[in-house]
Structures are given as C-alpha cells and as structure tokens.
PDB file of C-alpha atoms in Angstrom:
ATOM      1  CA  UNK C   1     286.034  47.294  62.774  1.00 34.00           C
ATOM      2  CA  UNK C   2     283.225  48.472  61.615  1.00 37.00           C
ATOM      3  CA  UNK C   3     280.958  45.905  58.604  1.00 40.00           C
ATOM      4  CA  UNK C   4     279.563  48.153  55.804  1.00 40.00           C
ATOM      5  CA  UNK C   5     276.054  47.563  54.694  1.00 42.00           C
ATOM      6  CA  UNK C   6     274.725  48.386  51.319  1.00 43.00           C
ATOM      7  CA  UNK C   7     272.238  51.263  52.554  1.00 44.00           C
ATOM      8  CA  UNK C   8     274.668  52.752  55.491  1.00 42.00           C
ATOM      9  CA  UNK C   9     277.446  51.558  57.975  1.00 43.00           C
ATOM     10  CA  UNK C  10     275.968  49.970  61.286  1.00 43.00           C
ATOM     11  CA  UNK C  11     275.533  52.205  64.178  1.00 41.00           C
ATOM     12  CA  UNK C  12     273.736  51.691  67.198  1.00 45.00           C
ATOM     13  CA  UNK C  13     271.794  54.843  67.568  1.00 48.00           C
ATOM     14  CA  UNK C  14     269.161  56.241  64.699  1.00 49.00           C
ATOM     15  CA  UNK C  15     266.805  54.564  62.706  1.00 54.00           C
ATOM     16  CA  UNK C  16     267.168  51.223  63.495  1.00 54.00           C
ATOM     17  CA  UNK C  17     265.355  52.357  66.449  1.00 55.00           C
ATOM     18  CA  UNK C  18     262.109  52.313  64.529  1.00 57.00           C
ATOM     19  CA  UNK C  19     262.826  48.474  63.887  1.00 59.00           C
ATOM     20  CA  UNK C  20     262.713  47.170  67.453  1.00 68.00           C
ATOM     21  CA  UNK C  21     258.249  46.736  68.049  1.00 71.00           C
ATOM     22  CA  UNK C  22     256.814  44.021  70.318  1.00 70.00           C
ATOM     23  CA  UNK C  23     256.181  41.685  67.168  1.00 75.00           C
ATOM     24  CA  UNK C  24     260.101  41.367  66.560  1.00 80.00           C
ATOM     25  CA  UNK C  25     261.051  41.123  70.147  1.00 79.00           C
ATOM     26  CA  UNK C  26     258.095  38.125  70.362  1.00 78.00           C
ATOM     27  CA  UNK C  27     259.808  36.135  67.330  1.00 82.00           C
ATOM     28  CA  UNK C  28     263.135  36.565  68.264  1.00 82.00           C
ATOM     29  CA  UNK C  29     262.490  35.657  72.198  1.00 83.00           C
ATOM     30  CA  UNK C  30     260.646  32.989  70.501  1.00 82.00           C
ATOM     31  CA  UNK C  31     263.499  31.940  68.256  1.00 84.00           C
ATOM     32  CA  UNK C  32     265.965  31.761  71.485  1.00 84.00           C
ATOM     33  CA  UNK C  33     263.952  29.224  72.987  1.00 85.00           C
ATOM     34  CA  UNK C  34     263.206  26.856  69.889  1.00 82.00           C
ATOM     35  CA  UNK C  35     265.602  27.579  67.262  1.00 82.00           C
ATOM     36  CA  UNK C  36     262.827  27.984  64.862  1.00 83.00           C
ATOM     37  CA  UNK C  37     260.736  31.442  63.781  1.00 82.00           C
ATOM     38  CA  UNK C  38     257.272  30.542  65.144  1.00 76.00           C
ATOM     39  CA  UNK C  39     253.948  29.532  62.289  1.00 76.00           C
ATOM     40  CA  UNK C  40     251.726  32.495  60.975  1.00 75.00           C
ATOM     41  CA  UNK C  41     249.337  33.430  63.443  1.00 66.00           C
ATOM     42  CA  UNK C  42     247.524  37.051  63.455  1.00 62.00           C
ATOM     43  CA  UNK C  43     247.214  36.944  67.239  1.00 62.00           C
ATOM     44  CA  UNK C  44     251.056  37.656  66.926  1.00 59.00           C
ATOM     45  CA  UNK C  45     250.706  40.691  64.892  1.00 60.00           C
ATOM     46  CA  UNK C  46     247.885  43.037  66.253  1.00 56.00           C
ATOM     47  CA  UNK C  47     249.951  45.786  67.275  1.00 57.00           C
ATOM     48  CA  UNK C  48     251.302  45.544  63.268  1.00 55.00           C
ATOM     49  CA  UNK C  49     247.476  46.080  62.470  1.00 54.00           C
ATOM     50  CA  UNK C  50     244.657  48.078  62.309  1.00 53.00           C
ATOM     51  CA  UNK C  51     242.025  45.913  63.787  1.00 49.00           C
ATOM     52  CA  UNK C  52     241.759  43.586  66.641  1.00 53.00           C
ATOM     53  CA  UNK C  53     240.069  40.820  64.935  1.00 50.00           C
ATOM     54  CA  UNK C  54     240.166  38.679  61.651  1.00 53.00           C
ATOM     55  CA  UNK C  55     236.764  38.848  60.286  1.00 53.00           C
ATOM     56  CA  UNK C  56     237.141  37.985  56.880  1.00 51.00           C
ATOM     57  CA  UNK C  57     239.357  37.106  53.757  1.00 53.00           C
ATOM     58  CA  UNK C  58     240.360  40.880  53.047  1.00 54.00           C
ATOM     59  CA  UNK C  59     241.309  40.884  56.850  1.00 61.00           C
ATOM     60  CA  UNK C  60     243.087  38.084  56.594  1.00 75.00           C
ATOM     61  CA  UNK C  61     245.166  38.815  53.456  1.00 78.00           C
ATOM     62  CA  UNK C  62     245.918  42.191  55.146  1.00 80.00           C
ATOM     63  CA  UNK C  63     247.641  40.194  58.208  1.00 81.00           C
ATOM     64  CA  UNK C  64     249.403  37.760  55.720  1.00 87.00           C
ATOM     65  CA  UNK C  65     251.459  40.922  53.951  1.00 87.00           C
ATOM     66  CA  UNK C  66     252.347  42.250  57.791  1.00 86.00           C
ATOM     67  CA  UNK C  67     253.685  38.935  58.428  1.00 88.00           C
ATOM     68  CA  UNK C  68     255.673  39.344  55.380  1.00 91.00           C
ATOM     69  CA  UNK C  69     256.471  42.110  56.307  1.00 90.00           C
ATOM     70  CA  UNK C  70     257.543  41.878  59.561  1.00 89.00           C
ATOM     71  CA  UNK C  71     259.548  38.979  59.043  1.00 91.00           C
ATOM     72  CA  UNK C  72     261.954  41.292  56.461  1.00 93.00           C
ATOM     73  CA  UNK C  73     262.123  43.500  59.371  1.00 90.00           C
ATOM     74  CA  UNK C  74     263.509  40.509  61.658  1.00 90.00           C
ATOM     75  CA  UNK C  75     266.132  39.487  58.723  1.00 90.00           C
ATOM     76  CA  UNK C  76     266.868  43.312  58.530  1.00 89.00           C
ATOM     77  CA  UNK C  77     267.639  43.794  62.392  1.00 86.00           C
ATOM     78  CA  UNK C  78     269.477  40.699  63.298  1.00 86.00           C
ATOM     79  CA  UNK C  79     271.733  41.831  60.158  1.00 86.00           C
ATOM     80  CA  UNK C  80     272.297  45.372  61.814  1.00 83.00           C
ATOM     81  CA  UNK C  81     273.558  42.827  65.226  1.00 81.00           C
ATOM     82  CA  UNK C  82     274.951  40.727  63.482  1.00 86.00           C
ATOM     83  CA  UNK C  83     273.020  37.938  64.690  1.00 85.00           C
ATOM     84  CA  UNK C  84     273.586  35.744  61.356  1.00 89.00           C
ATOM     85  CA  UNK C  85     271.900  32.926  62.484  1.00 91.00           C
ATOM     86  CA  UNK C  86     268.615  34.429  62.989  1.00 90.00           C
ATOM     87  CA  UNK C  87     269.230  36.168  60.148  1.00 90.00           C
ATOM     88  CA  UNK C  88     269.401  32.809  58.315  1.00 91.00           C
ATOM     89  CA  UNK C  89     265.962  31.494  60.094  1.00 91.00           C
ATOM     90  CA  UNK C  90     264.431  34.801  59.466  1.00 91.00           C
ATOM     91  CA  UNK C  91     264.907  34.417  55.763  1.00 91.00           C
ATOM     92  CA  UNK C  92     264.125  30.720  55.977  1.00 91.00           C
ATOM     93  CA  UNK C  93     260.701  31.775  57.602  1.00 91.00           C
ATOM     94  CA  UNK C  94     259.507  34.366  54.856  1.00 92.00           C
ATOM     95  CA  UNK C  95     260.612  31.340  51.649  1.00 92.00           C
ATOM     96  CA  UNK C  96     258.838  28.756  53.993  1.00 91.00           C
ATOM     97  CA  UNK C  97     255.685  31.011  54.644  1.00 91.00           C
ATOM     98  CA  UNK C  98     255.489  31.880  51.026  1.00 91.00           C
ATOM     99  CA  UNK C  99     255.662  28.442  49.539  1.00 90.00           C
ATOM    100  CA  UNK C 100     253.568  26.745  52.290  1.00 89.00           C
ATOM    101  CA  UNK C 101     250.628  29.202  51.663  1.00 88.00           C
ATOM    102  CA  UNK C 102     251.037  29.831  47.563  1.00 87.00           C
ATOM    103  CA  UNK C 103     251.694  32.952  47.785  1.00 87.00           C
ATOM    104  CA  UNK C 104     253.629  35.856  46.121  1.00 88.00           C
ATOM    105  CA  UNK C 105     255.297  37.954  47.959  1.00 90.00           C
ATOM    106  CA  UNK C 106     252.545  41.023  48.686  1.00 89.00           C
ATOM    107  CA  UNK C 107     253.311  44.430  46.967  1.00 89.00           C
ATOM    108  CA  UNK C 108     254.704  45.988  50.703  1.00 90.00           C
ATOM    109  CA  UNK C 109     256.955  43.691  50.974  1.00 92.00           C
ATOM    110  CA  UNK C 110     258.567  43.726  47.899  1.00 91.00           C
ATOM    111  CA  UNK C 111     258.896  47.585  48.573  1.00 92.00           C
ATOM    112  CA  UNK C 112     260.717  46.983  51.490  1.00 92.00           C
ATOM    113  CA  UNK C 113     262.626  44.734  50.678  1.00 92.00           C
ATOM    114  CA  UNK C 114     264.530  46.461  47.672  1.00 91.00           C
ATOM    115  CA  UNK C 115     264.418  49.593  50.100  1.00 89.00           C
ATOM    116  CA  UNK C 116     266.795  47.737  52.819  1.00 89.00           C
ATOM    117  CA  UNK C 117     268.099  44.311  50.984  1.00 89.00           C
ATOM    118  CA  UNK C 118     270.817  43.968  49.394  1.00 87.00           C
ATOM    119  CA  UNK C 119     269.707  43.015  45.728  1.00 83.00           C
ATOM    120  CA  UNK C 120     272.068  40.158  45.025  1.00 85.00           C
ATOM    121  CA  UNK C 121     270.547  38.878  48.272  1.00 86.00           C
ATOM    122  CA  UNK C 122     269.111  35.889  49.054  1.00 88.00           C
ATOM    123  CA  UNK C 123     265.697  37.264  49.502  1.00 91.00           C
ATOM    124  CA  UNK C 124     265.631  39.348  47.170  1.00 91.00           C
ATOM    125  CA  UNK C 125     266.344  36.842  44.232  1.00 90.00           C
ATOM    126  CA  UNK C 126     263.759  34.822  45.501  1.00 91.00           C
ATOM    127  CA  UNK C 127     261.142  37.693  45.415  1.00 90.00           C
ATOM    128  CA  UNK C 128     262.171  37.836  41.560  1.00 89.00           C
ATOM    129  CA  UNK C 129     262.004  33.869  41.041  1.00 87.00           C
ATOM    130  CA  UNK C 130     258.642  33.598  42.997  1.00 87.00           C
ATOM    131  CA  UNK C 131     256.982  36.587  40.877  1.00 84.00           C
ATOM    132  CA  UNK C 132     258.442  34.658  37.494  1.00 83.00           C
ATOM    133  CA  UNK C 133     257.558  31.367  38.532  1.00 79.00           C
ATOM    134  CA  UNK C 134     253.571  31.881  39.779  1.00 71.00           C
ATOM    135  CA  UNK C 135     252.955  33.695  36.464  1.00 60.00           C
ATOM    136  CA  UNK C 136     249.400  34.936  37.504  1.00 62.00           C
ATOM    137  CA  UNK C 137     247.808  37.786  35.550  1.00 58.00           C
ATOM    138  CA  UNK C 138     247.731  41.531  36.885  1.00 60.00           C
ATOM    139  CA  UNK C 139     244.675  42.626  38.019  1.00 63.00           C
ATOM    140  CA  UNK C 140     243.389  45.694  35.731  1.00 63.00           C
ATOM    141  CA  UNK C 141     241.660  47.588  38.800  1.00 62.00           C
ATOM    142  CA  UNK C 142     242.796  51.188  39.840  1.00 68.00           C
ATOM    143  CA  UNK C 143     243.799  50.050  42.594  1.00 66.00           C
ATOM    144  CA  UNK C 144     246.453  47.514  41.754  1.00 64.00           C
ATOM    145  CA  UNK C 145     247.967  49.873  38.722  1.00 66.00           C
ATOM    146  CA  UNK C 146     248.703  51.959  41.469  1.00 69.00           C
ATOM    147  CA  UNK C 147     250.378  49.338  43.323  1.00 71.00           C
ATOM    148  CA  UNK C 148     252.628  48.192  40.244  1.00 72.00           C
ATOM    149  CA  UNK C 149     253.170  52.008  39.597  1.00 73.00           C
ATOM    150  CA  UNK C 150     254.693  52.184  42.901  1.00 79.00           C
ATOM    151  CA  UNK C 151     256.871  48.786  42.411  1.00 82.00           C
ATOM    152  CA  UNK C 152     260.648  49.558  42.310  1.00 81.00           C
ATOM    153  CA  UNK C 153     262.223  49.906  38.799  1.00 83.00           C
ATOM    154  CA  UNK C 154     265.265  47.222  39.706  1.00 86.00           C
ATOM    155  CA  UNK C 155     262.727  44.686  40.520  1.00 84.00           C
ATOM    156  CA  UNK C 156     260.344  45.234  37.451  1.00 82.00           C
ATOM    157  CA  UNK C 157     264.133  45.019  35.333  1.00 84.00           C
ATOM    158  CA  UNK C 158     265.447  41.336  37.025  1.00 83.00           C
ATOM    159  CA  UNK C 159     261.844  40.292  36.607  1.00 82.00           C
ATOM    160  CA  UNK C 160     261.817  41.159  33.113  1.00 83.00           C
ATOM    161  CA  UNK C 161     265.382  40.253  32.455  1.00 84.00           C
ATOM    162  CA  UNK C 162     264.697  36.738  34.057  1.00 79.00           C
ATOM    163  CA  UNK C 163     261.830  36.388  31.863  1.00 76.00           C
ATOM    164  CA  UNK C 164     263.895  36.820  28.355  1.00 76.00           C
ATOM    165  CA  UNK C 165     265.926  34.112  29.928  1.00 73.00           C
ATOM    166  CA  UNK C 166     263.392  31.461  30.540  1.00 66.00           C
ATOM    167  CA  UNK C 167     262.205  32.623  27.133  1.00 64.00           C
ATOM    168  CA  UNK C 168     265.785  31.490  25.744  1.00 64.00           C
ATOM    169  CA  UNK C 169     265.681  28.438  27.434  1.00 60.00           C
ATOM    170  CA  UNK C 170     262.570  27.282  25.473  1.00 60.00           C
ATOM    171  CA  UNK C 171     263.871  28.629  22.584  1.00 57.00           C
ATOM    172  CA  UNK C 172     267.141  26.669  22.674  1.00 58.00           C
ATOM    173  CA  UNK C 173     264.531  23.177  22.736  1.00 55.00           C
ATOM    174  CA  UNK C 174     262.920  24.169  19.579  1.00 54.00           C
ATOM    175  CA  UNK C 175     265.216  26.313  17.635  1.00 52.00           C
ATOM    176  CA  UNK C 176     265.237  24.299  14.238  1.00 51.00           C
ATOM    177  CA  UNK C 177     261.279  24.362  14.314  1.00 51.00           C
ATOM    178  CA  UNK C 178     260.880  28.451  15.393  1.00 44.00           C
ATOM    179  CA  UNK C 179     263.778  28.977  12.496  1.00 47.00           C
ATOM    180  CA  UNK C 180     261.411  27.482   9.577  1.00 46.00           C
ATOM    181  CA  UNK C 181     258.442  28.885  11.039  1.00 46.00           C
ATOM    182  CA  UNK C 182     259.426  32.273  11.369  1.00 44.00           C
ATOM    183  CA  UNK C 183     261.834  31.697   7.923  1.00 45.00           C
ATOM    184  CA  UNK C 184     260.424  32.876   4.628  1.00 49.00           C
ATOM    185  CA  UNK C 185     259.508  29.863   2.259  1.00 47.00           C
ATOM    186  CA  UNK C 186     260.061  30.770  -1.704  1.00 46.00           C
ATOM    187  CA  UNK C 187     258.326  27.599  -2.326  1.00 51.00           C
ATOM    188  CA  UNK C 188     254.373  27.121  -2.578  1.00 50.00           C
ATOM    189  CA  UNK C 189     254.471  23.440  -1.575  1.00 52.00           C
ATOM    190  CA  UNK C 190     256.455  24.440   1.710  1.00 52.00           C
ATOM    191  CA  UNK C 191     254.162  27.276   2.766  1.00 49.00           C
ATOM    192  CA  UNK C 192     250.798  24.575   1.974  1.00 49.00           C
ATOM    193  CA  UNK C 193     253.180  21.941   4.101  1.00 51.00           C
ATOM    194  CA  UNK C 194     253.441  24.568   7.032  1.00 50.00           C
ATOM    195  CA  UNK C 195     250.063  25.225   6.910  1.00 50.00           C
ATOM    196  CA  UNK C 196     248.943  21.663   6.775  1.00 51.00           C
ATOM    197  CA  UNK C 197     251.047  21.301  10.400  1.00 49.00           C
ATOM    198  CA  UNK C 198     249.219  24.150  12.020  1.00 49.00           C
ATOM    199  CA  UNK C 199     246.211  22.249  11.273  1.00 52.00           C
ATOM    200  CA  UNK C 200     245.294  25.665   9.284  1.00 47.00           C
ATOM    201  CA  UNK C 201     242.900  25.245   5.793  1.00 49.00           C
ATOM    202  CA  UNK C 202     242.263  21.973   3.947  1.00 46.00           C
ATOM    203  CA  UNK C 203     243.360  23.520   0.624  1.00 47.00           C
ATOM    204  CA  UNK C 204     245.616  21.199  -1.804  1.00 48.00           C
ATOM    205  CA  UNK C 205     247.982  22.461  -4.336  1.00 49.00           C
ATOM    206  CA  UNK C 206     246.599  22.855  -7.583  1.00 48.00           C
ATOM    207  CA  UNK C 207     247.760  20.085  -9.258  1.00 51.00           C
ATOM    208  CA  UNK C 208     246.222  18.168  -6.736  1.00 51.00           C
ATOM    209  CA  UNK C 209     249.612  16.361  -5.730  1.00 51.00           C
ATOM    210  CA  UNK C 210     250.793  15.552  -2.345  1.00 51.00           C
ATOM    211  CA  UNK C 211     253.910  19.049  -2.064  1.00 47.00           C
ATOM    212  CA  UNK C 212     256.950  16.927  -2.166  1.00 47.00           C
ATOM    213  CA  UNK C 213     256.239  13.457  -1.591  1.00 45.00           C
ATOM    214  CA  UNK C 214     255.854  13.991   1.803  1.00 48.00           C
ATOM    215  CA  UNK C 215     253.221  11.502   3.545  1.00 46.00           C
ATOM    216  CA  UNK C 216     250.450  13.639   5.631  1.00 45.00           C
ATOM    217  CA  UNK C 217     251.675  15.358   8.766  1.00 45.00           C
ATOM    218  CA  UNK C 218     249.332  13.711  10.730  1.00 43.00           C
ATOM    219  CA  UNK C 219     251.238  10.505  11.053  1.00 44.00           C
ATOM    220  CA  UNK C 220     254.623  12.213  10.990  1.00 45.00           C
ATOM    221  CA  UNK C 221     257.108  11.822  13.600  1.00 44.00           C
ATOM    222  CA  UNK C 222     258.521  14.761  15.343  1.00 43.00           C
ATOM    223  CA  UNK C 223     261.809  15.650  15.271  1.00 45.00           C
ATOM    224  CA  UNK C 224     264.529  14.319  17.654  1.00 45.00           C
ATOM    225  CA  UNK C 225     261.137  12.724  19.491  1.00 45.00           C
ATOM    226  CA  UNK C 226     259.307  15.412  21.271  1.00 46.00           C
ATOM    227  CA  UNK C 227     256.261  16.976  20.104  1.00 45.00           C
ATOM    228  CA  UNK C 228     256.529  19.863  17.236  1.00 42.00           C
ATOM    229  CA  UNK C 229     256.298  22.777  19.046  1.00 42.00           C
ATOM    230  CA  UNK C 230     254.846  24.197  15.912  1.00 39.00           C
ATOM    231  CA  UNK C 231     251.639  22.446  16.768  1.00 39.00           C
ATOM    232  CA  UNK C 232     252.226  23.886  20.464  1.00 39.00           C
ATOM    233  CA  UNK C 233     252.376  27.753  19.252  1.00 36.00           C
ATOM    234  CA  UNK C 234     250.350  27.825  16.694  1.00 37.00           C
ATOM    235  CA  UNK C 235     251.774  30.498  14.362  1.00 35.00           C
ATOM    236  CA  UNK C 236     250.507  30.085  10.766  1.00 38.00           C
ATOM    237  CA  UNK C 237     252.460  30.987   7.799  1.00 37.00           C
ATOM    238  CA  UNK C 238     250.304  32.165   5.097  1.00 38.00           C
TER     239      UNK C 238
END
C-alpha cells in the first residue's frame, strides 16, 4: 500500500532523482556507521558549492545555508524510503546545527522547506519558533527585501500569527495595568496620577494638593508584586 505525502504519492522513478548527490549519500553512509549525522564541515559540501575554498565570512555563511540546506534534503529523501529513523536524526541535525551556531534558519532553506515539508511538521514549526524567538531586525538593503519578498506567504502568516500570541501572553500578566492606561480618565487628579507613574512632567494640581490622598508613586508598591509594567512601556496619558 502505497503512504501519501502532502506534495505527491511516493514513487520510485521522477524527481526524487534530483535528490540523491554525493553530499547525501556521504551523510547517510556516514549515519549507517555511527548512528549520528556527522558536525558541519565545508569540506563535506563542495560539490553543493561554488568555490573550492572558504576564504572568508561571506564564504563561510554561504556554506552554512547549503548545510541547511542539504540536511532538509536528507530529512526529505529518507521520508520518500521511508527510512524514519534517519529521518528523525536528519531533523535532529538541522535543530542541533541551528541552536549550536545561533543561527536562523537562512532564507533558502526556509524556501525549501515549506516547498517539500509538511507544515504541521516538526521542522517546519521550528523554523517559525526560531524566527519568533531570535527577534533580530530586518536588514533594509535591496538585497534582503528581495529575499523577504520571495519568503512564502504561510510562513510570514504562522510567524505573524505566533507573534499576536506571545503578544497575548504578556498581555494576560498585565491586563489590569494596560486597561487603566489605555482607559479614559474623567478625572484630572487620575490623569496627573498616571502621569506622575510614567515619570512624565513635575506639574501639581492646582490646588497644590496631593490627587487623592495617594502617597507619591515613587515608594508605591506594585500590584500583586511585580513591577508596573506601566513604568516598563512607557505610554503617557495626557
């Protein structure tokens, strides 16, 4: 019987072809005899570039998204064979490789991976937590706006759909104080007490009265013991 794949059913003639190149064959053969997919080294992808030799970081960084790469590939094929085990330390290899070197997965490989991945996947759901999770700022170069132009639309949607939910998560530990912050206050002694929090003017009412009886908010104790995140935000109400 026949096991269905998301992109097409599993036959052993047609493009799969295309997968089998020296660098696969050399992990797998290596995976046989140790049980383990083999550490980063360029020497083992040279055929996968196009130079013979590492000369500096650009180089480098070029090698580093082959190996990402590549090591999709070797998830992809032993999938197609049903060889679930290296298909486990294939996967293993790109989350290792990635966390080891503080990396995010490179802009090819994300590609790829939505192009031949499952999406409820393993990998693929990593690829989405990784890109959350290191939080760096896009570069604002032609080049890279190319690059996220050419990102697939489902992984620019989880990312952004994960994002609203880390977003809810904070909000959920400082509802009460986002709630008056955001609220509108009918009262001039809450709006100069608000203000006083955000560290924002030194003005005092005009009868020259502490608002309310409250003592300074300087010595005041947060509520339920954490720090306001009023302070944190910094979103003055004027």
């Amino acid at each position: 019987m026949w096991r269905s794949y998301h992109v097409s059913p599993v036959i052993l003639f047609g493009a799969w072809l295309l997968l089998i190149v020296y660098s696969i064959v050399h992990i797998f053969v290596q995976w046989l005899y140790s049980s383990e997919i083999e550490d980063y080294s360029p020497e083992h992808i040279m055929e996968e570039l196009d130079f013979k030799v590492i000369n500096d970081n650009r180089d480098n960084d070029k090698a580093m998204n082959k190996w990402e790469v590549l090591l999709l590939k070797c998830s992809v094929l032993a999938d197609r064979f049903m060889a679930f085990e290296f298909v486990q330390a294939a996967e293993g290899g790109f989350i290792d490789f990635i966390l080891k070197n503080d990396r995010t997965p490179c802009h090819e490989a994300i590609v790829y991976a939505y192009d031949n991945l499952p999406q409820e996947g393993r990998l693929v759901q990593f690829i989405v937590e990784r890109e959350c999770q290191d939080g760096k700022i896009p570069e604002n170069t032609p080049e890279k706006q190319k690059l996220y132009s050419e990102l697939p639309h489902e992984f620019l949607v989880q990312v952004m759909i994960r994002y609203s939910r880390n977003v809810r998560i904070m909000e959920r530990e400082c509802r009460g104080d986002i709630t008056y912050k955001y609220s509108y206050h009918r009262k001039k002694e809450d709006r100069f007490h608000q203000r006083q929090v955000n560290g924002i003017g030194s003005e005092t009412p005009s009868d020259g009265s502490n608002p309310v009886g409250r003592s300074s908010p300087v010595g005041r104790s947060s509520p339920v013991g954490r720090s306001s995140p009023v302070s944190r935000f910094s979103f003055g109400l004027t």
